[in-house]
Coordinates of C-alpha atoms in Angstrom, one line a residue:
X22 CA 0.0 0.0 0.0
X23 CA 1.2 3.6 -0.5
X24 CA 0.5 6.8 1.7
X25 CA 1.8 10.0 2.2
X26 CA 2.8 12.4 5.7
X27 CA 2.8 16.1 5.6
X28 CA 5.6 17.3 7.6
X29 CA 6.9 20.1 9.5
X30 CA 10.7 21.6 8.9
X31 CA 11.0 20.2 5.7
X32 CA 13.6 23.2 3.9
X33 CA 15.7 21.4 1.2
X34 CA 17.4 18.9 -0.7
X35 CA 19.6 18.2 2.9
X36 CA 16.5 17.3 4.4
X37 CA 15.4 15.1 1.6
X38 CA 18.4 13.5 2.2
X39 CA 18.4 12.7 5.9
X40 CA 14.7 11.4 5.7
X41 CA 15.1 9.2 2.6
X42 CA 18.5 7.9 4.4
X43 CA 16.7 7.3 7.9
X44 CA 13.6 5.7 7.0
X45 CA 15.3 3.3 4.6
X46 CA 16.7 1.5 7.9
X47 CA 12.8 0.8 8.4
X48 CA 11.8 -3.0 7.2
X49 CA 8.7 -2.7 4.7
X50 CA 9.0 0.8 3.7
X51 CA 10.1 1.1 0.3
X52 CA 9.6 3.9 -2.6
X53 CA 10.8 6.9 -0.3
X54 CA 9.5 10.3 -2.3
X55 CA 10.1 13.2 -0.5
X56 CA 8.1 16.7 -2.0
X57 CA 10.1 19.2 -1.0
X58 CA 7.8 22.0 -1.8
X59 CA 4.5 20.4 -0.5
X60 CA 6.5 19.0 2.9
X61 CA 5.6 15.2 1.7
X62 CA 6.6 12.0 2.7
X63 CA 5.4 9.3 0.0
X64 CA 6.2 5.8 0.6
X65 CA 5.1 2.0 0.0
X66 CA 4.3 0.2 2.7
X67 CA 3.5 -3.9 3.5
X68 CA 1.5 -3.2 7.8
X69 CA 0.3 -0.3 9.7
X70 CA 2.8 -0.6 11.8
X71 CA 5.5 0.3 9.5
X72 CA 3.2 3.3 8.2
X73 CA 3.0 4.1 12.0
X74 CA 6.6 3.8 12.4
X75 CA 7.9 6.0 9.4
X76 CA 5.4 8.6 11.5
X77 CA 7.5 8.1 15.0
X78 CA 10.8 8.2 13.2
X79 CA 10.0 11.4 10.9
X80 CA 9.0 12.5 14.6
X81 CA 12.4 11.9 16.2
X82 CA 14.8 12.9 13.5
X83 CA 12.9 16.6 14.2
X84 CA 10.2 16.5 11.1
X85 CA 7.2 15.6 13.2
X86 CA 3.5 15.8 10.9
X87 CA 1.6 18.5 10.7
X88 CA -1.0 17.3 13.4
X89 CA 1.6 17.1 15.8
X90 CA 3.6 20.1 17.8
X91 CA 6.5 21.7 16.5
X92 CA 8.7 22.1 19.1
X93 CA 12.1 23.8 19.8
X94 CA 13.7 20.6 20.0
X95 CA 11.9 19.2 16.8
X96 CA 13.4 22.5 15.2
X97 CA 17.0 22.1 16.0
X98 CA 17.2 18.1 15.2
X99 CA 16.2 19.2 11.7
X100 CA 18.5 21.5 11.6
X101 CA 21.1 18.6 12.6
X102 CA 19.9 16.6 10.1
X103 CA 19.5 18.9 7.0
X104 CA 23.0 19.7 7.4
X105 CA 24.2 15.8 7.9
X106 CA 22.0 15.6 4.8
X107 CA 23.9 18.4 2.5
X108 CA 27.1 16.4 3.5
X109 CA 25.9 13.1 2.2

């Protein structure tokens, strides 16, 4: 199955990079898209589970979804991880 997550401090290609890099460590997610412009996550998927998963990762690597709360901390691991994601 396929489904999509609108996030929150989604900026640039550095981003891109870090979420297509972390969620690819998940088992059953597959077909990572990442839009920058519209801040979405596109991916295959095999169990609700894994959906739910790429949700709490995206969450902890500071690009929580757009139902959740952005917070400070959210803000500065994105940071982290766009520029780990330019280096790439």
């Amino acid at each position: 199955m396929r489904t999509s997550v609108i996030v929150q401090n989604l900026k640039c290609g550095g981003c891109a990079n870090s979420i297509t890099t972390k969620l690819s460590e998940i088992k059953n997610i597959s077909d990572i898209k990442v839009d920058i412009e519209e801040s979405k996550i596109s991916f295959d998927f095999i169990d609700e589970n894994n959906a739910l998963l790429v949700k709490e990762k995206l969450k902890n690597i500071g690009y929580p979804s757009v139902e959740e709360e952005n917070t400070m901390l959210s803000k500065t691991k994105s940071f982290i991880n766009c520029a780990a994601g330019k280096l790439a």
